mmCIF file of C-alpha atoms in Angstrom:
data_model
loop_
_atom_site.group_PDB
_atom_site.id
_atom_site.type_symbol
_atom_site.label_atom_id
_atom_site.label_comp_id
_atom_site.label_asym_id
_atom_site.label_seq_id
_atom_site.Cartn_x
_atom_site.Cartn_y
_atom_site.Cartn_z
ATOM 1 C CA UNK A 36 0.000 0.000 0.000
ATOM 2 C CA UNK A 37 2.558 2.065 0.503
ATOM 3 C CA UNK A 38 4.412 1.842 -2.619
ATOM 4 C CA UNK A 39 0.963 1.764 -4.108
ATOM 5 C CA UNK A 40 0.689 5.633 -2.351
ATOM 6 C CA UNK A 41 3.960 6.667 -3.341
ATOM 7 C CA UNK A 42 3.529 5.684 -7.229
ATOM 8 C CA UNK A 43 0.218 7.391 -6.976
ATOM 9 C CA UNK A 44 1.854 10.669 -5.555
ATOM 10 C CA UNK A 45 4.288 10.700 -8.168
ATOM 11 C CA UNK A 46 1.902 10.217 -11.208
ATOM 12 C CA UNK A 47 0.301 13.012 -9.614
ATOM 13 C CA UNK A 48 2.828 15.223 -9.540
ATOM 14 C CA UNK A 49 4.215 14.153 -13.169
ATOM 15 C CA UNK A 50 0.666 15.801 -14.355
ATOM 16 C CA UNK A 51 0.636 19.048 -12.415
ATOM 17 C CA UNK A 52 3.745 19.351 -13.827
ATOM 18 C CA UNK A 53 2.671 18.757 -17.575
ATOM 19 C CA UNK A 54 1.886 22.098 -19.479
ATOM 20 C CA UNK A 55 -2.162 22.794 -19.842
ATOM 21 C CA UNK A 56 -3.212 22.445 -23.009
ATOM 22 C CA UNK A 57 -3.074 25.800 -24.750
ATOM 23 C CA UNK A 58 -6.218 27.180 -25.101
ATOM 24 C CA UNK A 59 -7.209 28.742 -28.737
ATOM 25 C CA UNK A 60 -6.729 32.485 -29.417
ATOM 26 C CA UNK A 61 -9.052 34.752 -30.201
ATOM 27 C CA UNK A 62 -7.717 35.885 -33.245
ATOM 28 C CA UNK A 63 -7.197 31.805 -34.526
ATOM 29 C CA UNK A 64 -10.778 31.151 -33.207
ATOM 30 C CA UNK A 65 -12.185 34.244 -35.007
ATOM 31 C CA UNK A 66 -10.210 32.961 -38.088
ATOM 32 C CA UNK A 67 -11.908 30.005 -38.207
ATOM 33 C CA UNK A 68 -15.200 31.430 -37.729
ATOM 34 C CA UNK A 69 -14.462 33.787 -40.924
ATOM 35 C CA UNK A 70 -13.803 31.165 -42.985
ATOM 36 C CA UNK A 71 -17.029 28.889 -41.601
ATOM 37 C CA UNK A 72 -19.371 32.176 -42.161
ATOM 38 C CA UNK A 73 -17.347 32.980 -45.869
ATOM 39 C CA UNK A 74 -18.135 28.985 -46.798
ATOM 40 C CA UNK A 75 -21.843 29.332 -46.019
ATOM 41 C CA UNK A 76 -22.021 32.585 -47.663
ATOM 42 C CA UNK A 77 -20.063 30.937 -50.902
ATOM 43 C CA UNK A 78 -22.565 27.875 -50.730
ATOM 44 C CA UNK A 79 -25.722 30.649 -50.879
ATOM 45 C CA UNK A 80 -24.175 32.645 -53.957
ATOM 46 C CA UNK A 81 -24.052 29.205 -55.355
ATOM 47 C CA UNK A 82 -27.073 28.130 -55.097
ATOM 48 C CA UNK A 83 -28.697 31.516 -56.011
ATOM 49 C CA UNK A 84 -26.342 31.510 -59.579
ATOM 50 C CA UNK A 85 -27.934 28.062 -60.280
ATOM 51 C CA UNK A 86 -31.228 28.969 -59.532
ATOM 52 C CA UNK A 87 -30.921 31.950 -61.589
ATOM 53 C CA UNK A 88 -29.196 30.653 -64.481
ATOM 54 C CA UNK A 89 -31.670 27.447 -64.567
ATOM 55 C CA UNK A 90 -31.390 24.080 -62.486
ATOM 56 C CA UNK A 91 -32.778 22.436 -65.738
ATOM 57 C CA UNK A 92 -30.143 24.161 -67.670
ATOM 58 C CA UNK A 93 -27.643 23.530 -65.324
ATOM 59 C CA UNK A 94 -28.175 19.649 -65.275
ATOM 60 C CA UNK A 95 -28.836 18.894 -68.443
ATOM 61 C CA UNK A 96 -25.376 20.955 -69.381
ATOM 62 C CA UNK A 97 -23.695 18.932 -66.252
ATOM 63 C CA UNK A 98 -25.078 15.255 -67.239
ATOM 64 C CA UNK A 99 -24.052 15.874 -71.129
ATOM 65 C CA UNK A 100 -20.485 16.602 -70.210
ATOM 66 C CA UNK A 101 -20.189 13.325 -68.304
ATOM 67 C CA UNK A 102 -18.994 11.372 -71.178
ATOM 68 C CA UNK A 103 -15.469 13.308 -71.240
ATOM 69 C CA UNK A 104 -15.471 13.585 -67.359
ATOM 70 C CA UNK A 105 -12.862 10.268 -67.117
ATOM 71 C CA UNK A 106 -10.092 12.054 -69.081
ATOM 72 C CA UNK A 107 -10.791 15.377 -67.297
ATOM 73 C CA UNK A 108 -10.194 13.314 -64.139
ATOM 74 C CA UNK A 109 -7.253 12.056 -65.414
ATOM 75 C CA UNK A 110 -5.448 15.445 -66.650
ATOM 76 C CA UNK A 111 -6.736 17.159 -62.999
ATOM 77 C CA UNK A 112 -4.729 14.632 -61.741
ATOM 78 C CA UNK A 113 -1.459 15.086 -63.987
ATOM 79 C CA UNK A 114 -1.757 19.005 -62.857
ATOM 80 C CA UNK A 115 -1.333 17.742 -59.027
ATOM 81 C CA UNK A 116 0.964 15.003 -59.877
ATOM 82 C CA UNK A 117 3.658 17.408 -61.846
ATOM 83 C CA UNK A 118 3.303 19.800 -58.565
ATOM 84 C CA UNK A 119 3.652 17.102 -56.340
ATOM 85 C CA UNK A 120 7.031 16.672 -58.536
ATOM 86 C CA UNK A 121 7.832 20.127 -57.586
ATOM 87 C CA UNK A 122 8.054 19.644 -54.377
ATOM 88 C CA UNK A 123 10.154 16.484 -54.370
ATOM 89 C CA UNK A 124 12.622 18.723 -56.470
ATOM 90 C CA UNK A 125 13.083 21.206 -53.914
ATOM 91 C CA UNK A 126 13.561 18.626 -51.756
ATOM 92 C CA UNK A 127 17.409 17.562 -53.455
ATOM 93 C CA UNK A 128 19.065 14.386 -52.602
ATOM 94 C CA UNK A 129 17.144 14.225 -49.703
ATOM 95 C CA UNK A 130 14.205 12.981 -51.707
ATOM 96 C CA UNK A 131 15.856 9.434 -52.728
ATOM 97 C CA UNK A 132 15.356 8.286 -48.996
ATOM 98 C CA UNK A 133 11.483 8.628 -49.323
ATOM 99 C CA UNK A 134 10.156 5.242 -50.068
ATOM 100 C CA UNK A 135 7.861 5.839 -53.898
ATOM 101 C CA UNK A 136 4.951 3.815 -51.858
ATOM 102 C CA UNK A 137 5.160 6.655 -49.339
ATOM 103 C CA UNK A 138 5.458 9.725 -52.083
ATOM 104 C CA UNK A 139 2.596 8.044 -53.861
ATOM 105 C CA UNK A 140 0.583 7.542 -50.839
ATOM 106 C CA UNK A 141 1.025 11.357 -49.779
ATOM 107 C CA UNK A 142 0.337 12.565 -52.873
ATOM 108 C CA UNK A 143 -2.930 10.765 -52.670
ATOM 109 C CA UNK A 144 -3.689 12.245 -49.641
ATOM 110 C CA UNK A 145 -2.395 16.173 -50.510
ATOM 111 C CA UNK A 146 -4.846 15.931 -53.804
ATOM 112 C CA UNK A 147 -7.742 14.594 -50.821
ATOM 113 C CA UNK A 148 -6.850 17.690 -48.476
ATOM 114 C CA UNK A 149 -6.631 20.122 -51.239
ATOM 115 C CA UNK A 150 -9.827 19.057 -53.194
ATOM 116 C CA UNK A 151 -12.053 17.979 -50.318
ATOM 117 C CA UNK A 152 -10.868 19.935 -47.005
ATOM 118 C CA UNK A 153 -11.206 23.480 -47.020
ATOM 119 C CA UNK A 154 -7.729 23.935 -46.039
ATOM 120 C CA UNK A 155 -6.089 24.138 -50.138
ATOM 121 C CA UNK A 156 -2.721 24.286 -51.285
ATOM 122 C CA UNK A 157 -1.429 25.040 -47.150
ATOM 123 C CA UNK A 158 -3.215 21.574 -45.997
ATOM 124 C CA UNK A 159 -1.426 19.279 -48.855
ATOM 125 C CA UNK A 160 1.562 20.974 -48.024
ATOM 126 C CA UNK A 161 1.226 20.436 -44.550
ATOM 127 C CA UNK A 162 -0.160 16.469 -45.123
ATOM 128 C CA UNK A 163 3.443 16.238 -47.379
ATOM 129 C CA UNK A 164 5.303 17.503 -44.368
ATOM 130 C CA UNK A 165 3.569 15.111 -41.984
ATOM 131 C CA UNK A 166 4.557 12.441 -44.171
ATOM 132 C CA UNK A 167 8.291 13.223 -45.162
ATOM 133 C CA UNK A 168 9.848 14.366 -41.951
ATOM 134 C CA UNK A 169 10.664 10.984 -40.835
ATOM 135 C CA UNK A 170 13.099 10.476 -43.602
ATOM 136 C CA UNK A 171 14.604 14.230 -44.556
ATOM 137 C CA UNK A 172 13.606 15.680 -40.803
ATOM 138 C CA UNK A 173 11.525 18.118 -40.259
ATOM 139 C CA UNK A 174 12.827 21.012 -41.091
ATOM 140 C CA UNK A 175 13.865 20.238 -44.475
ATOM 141 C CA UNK A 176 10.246 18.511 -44.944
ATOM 142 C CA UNK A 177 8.460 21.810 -43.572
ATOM 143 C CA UNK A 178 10.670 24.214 -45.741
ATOM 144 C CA UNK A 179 10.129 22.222 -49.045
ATOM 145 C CA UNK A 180 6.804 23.713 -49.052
ATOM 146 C CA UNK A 181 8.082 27.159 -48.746
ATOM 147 C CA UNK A 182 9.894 27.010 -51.302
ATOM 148 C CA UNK A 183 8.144 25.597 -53.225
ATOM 149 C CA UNK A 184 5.858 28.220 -53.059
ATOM 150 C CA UNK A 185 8.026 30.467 -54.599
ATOM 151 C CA UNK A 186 8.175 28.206 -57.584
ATOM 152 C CA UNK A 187 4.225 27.981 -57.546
ATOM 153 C CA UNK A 188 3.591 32.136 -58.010
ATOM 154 C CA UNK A 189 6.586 31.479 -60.506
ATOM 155 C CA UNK A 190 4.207 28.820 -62.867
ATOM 156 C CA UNK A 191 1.445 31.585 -61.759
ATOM 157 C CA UNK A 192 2.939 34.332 -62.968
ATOM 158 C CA UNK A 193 3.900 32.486 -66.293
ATOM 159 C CA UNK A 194 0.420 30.853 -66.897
ATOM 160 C CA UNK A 195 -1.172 34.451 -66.574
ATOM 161 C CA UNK A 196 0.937 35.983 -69.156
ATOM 162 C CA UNK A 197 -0.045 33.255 -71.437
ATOM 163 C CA UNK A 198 -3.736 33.970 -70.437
ATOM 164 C CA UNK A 199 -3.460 37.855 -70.654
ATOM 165 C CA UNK A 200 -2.050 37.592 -74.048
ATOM 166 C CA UNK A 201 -5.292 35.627 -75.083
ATOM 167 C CA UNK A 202 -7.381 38.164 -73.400
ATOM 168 C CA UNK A 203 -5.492 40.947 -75.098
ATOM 169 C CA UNK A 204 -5.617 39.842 -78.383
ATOM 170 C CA UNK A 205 -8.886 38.566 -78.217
ATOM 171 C CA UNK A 206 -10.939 40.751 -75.599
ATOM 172 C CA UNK A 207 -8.551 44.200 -76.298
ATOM 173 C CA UNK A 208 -6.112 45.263 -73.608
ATOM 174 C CA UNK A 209 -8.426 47.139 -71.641
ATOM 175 C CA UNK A 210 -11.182 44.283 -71.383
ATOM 176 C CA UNK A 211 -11.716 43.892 -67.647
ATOM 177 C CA UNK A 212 -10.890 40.319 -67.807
ATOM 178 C CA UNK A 213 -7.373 41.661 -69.238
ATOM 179 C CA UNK A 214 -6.753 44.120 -66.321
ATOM 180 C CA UNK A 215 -7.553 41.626 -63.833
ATOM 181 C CA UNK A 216 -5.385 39.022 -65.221
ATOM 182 C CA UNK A 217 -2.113 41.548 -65.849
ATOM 183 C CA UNK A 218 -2.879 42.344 -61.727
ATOM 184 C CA UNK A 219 -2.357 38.807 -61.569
ATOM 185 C CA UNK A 220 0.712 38.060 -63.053
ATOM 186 C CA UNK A 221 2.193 41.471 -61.503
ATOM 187 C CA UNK A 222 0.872 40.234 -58.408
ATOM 188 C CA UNK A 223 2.501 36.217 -58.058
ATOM 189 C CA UNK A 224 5.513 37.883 -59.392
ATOM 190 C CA UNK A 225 6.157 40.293 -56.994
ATOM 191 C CA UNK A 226 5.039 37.844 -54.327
ATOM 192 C CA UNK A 227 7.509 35.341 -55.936
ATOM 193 C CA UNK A 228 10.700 37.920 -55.999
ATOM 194 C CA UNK A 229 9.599 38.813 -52.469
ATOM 195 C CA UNK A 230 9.856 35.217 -50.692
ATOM 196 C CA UNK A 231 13.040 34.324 -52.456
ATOM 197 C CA UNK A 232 14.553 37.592 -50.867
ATOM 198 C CA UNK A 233 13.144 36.409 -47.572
ATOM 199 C CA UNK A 234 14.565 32.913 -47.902
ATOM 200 C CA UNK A 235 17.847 33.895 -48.980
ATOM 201 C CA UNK A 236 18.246 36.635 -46.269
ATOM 202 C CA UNK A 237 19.965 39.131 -48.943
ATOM 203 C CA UNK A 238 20.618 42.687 -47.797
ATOM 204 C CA UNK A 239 16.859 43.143 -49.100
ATOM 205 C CA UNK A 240 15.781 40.609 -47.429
ATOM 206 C CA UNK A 241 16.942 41.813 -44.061
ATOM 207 C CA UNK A 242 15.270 44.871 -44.390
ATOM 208 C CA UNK A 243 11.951 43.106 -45.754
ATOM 209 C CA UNK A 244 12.159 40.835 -42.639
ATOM 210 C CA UNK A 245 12.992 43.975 -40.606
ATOM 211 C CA UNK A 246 9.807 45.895 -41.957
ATOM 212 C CA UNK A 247 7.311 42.877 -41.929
ATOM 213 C CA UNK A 248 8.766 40.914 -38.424
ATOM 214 C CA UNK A 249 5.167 38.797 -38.723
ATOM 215 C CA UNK A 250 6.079 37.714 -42.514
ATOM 216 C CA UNK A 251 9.409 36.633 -41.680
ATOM 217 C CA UNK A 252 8.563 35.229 -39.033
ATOM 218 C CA UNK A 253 6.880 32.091 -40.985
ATOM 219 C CA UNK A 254 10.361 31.311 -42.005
ATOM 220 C CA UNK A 255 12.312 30.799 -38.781
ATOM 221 C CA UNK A 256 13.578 27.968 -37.336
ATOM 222 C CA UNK A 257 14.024 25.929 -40.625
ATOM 223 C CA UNK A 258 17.723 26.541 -40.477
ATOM 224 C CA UNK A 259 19.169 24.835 -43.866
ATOM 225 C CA UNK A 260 16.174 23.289 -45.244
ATOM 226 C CA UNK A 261 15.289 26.494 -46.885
ATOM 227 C CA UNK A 262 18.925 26.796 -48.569
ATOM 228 C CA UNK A 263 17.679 25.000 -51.667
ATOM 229 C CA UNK A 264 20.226 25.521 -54.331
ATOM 230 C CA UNK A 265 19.099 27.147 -58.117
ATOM 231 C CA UNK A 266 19.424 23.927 -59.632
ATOM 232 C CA UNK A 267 17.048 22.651 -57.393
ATOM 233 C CA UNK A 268 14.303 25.486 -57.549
ATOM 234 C CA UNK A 269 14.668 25.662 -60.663
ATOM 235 C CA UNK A 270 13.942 22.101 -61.766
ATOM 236 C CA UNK A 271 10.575 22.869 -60.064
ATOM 237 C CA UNK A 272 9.953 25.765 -61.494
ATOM 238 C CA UNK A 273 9.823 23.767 -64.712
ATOM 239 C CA UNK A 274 7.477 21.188 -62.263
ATOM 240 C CA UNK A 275 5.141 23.709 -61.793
ATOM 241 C CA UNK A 276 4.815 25.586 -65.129
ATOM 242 C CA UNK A 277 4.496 22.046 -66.857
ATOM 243 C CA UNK A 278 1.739 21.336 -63.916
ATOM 244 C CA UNK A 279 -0.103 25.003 -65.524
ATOM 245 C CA UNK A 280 0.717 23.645 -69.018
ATOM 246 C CA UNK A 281 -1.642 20.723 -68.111
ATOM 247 C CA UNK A 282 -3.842 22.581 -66.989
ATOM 248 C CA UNK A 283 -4.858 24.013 -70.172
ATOM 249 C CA UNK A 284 -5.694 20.180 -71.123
ATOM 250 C CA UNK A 285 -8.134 20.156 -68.046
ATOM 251 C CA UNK A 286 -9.464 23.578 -69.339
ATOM 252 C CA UNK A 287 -9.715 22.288 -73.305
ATOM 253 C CA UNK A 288 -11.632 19.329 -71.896
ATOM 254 C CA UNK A 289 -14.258 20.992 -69.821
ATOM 255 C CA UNK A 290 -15.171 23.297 -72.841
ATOM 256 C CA UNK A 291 -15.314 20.138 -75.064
ATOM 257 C CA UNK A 292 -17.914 18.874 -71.899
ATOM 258 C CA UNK A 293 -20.156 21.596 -72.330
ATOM 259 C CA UNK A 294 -20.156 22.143 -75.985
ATOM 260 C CA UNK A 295 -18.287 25.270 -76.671
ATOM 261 C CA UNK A 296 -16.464 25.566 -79.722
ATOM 262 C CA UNK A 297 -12.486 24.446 -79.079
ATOM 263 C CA UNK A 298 -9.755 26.928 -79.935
ATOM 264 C CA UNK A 299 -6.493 27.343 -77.666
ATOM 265 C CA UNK A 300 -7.255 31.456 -77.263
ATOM 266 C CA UNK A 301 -11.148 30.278 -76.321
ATOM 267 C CA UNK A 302 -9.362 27.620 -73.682
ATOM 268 C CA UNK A 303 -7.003 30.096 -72.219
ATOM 269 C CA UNK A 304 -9.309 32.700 -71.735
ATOM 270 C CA UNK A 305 -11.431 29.910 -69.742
ATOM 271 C CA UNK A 306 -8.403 28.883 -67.864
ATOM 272 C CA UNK A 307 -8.018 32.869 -67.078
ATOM 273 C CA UNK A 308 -11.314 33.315 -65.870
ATOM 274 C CA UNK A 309 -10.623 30.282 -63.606
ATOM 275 C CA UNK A 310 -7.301 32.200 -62.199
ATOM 276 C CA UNK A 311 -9.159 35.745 -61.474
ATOM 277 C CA UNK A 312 -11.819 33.449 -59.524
ATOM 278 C CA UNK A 313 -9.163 31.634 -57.119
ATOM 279 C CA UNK A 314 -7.386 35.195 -56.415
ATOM 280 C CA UNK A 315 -10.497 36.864 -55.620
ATOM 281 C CA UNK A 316 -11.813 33.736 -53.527
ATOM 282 C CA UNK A 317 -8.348 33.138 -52.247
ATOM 283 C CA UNK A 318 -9.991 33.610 -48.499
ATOM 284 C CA UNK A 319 -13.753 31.439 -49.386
ATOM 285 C CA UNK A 320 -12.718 27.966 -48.389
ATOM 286 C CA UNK A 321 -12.196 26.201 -52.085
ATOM 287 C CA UNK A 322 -13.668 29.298 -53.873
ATOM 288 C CA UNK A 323 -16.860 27.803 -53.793
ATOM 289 C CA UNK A 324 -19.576 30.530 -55.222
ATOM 290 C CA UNK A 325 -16.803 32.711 -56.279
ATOM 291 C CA UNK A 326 -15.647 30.509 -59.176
ATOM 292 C CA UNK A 327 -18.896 30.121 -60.437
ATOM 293 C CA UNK A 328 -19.794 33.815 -59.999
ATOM 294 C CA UNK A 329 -16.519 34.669 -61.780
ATOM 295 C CA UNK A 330 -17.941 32.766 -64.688
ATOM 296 C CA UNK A 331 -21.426 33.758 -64.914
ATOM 297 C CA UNK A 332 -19.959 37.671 -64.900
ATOM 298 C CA UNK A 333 -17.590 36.564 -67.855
ATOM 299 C CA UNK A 334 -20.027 34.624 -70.077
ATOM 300 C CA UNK A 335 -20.136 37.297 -72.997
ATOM 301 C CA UNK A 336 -16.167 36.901 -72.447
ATOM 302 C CA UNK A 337 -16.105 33.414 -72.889
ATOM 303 C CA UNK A 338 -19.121 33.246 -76.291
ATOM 304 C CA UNK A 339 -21.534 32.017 -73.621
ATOM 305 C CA UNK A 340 -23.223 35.064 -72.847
ATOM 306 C CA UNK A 341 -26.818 33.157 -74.464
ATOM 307 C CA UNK A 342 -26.083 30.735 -72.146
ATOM 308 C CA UNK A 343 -24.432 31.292 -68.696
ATOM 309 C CA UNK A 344 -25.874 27.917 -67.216
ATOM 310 C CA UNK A 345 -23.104 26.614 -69.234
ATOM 311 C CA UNK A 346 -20.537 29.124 -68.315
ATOM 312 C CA UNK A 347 -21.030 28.051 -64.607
ATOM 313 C CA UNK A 348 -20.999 24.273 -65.365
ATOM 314 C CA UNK A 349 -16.890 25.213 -66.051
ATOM 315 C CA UNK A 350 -16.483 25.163 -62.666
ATOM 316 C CA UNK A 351 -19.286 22.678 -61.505
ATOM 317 C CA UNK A 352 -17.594 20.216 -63.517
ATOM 318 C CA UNK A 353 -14.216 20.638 -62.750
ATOM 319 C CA UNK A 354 -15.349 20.272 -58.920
ATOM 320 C CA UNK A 355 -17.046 17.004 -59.977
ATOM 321 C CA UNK A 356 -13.883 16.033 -61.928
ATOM 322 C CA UNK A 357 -12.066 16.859 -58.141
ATOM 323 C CA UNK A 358 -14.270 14.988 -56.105
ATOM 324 C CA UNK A 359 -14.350 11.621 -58.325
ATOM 325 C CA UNK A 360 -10.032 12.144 -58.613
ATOM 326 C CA UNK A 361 -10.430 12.221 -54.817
ATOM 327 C CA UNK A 362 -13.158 9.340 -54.439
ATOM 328 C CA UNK A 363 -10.246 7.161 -56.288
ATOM 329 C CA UNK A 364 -7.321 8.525 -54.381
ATOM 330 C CA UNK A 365 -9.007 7.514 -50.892
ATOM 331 C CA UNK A 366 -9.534 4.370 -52.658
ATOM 332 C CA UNK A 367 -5.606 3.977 -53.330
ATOM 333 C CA UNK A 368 -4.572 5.140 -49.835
ATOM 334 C CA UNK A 369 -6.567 2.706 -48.396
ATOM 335 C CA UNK A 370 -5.301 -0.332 -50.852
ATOM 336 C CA UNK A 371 -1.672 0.767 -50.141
ATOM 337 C CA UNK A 372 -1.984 0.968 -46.148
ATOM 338 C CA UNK A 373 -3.792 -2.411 -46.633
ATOM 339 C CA UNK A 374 -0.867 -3.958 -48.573
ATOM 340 C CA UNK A 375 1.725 -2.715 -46.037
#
């Protein structure tokens, strides 16, 4: 009994001892709550653009398009595959001691978090940390997305040129849809030159980090995972362009699905209208409503100002196409944890 009371006395002190669990912020707790009430409010605009277009319309538009939905699926998927690709290139030497069953597995899961979760392009970064740390550490696993977000407003910045010049040549320079899209490019490209001078801690970058102490802050404490070398940012740089360059397939295929007439300025200019929609919804988990309201506005921009129900089905289908990619991956992560 009285080793019994002096174990007990000892557990007990062992968990006064422990830290309390740290109780959420107000600022993290009103965060999420923005993004909750911003999700609702995206799900309402939704429903009121289908309503107003036409459900009819609408369905008839989405259920016609099904017959080209596999190799939409399949070219969604190339776009995330050739970024996952990115991000093992950052990732140097380092990345030969990841097991492919374990790449393949998290890139499975990254396309899940991205298309599913509203957490996007931060949650499949984080899920590829989670999973890579064990065998480059965590440092070099948690600053691989960093900079690989460098080389991500790089393919941005290169994709909206390609789109502006469509919209310039076909809309006129001072179309709307050509303004928004030159802010775009100007935009990732300045965001691009500004993380590399924070990573690299130039003389520029000092004084950045100096000015904006909560930026920089993000990239403490990863010591030399964030000293990727050129060779290595710049193999996924050419990742993540060819990841945009496949995205014009995805964008050529949903225009095919809802019967527009096929021509590579008429595809970009889709593609474009999809890249003004995720900046402006950037904060609406998964841009839902603002994707589709992006389209309705630029039907006349896009030949379908007669029809808009099938200027919204763009982006219905291509969130279809995401959540059937991401029906299969869940399927594969759960074969591959089976077989191991």
């Amino acid at each position: 009994p009285t080793a019994a009371c002096s174990t007990s006395a000892r557990r007990s002190r062992a968990l006064a001892a422990e830290p309390a669990p740290a109780e959420p912020s107000p600022r993290s707790v009103r965060a999420v709550l923005l993004r909750l009430a911003l999700f609702l409010a995206g799900i309402c605009v939704l429903a009121w653009l289908v309503v107003e277009t036409g459900p009819a319309a609408v369905w008839s538009t989405l259920t016609n398009g099904v017959r080209i939905l596999p190799l939409i699926m399949v070219v969604d998927f190339g776009y995330f595959v050739a970024e996952a690709l990115a991000h093992r290139a950052v990732l140097g030497e380092r990345a030969k001691t990841i097991p492919t069953r374990v790449f393949v597995r998290t890139t499975l899961l990254g396309y899940v978090v991205n298309a599913l979760l509203p957490l996007g392009r931060a949650g499949a970064e984080v899920a590829r940390a989670a999973a890579f740390s064990r065998y480059v550490g965590m440092g070099r696993a948690t600053a691989a997305g960093t900079n690989v977000q460098v080389t991500a407003f790089v393919a941005n910045t290169f994709i909206s040129t390609l789109c502006w010049l469509a919209s310039a040549s076909m809309l006129g320079p001072g179309h709307l849809l050509s303004w928004l899209l030159l802010g775009n490019g100007v935009l990732t490209l300045g965001l691009a030159i500004g993380t590399f001078t924070l990573l690299r801690q130039t003389r520029l970058g000092q004084g950045l980090s100096r000015r904006f102490p909560n930026v920089a802050a993000r990239f403490t404490g990863l010591g030399e995972g964030l000293a990727a070398t050129r060779g290595e940012l710049g193999r996924a740089a050419l990742f993540a362009c060819s990841a945009r360059m496949v995205q014009i397939g995805m964008y050529a295929g949903l225009l095919v699905a809802i019967g527009a007439t096929l021509t590579l300025g008429g595809t970009l200019l889709a593609l474009g209208v999809h890249l003004v929609g995720a900046g402006l919804g950037d904060l609406v988990p998964n841009q839902v409503g603002v994707l589709e309201g992006v389209y309705r506005v630029f039907a006349d921009a896009l030949s379908l100002g007669d029809d808009p129900a099938r200027a919204i089905s763009i982006a219905l289908l291509a969130r279809v196409s995401q959540v059937g990619v991401a029906t299969l991956a869940m399927a594969g992560i759960a074969i591959l944890r089976r077989d191991e």
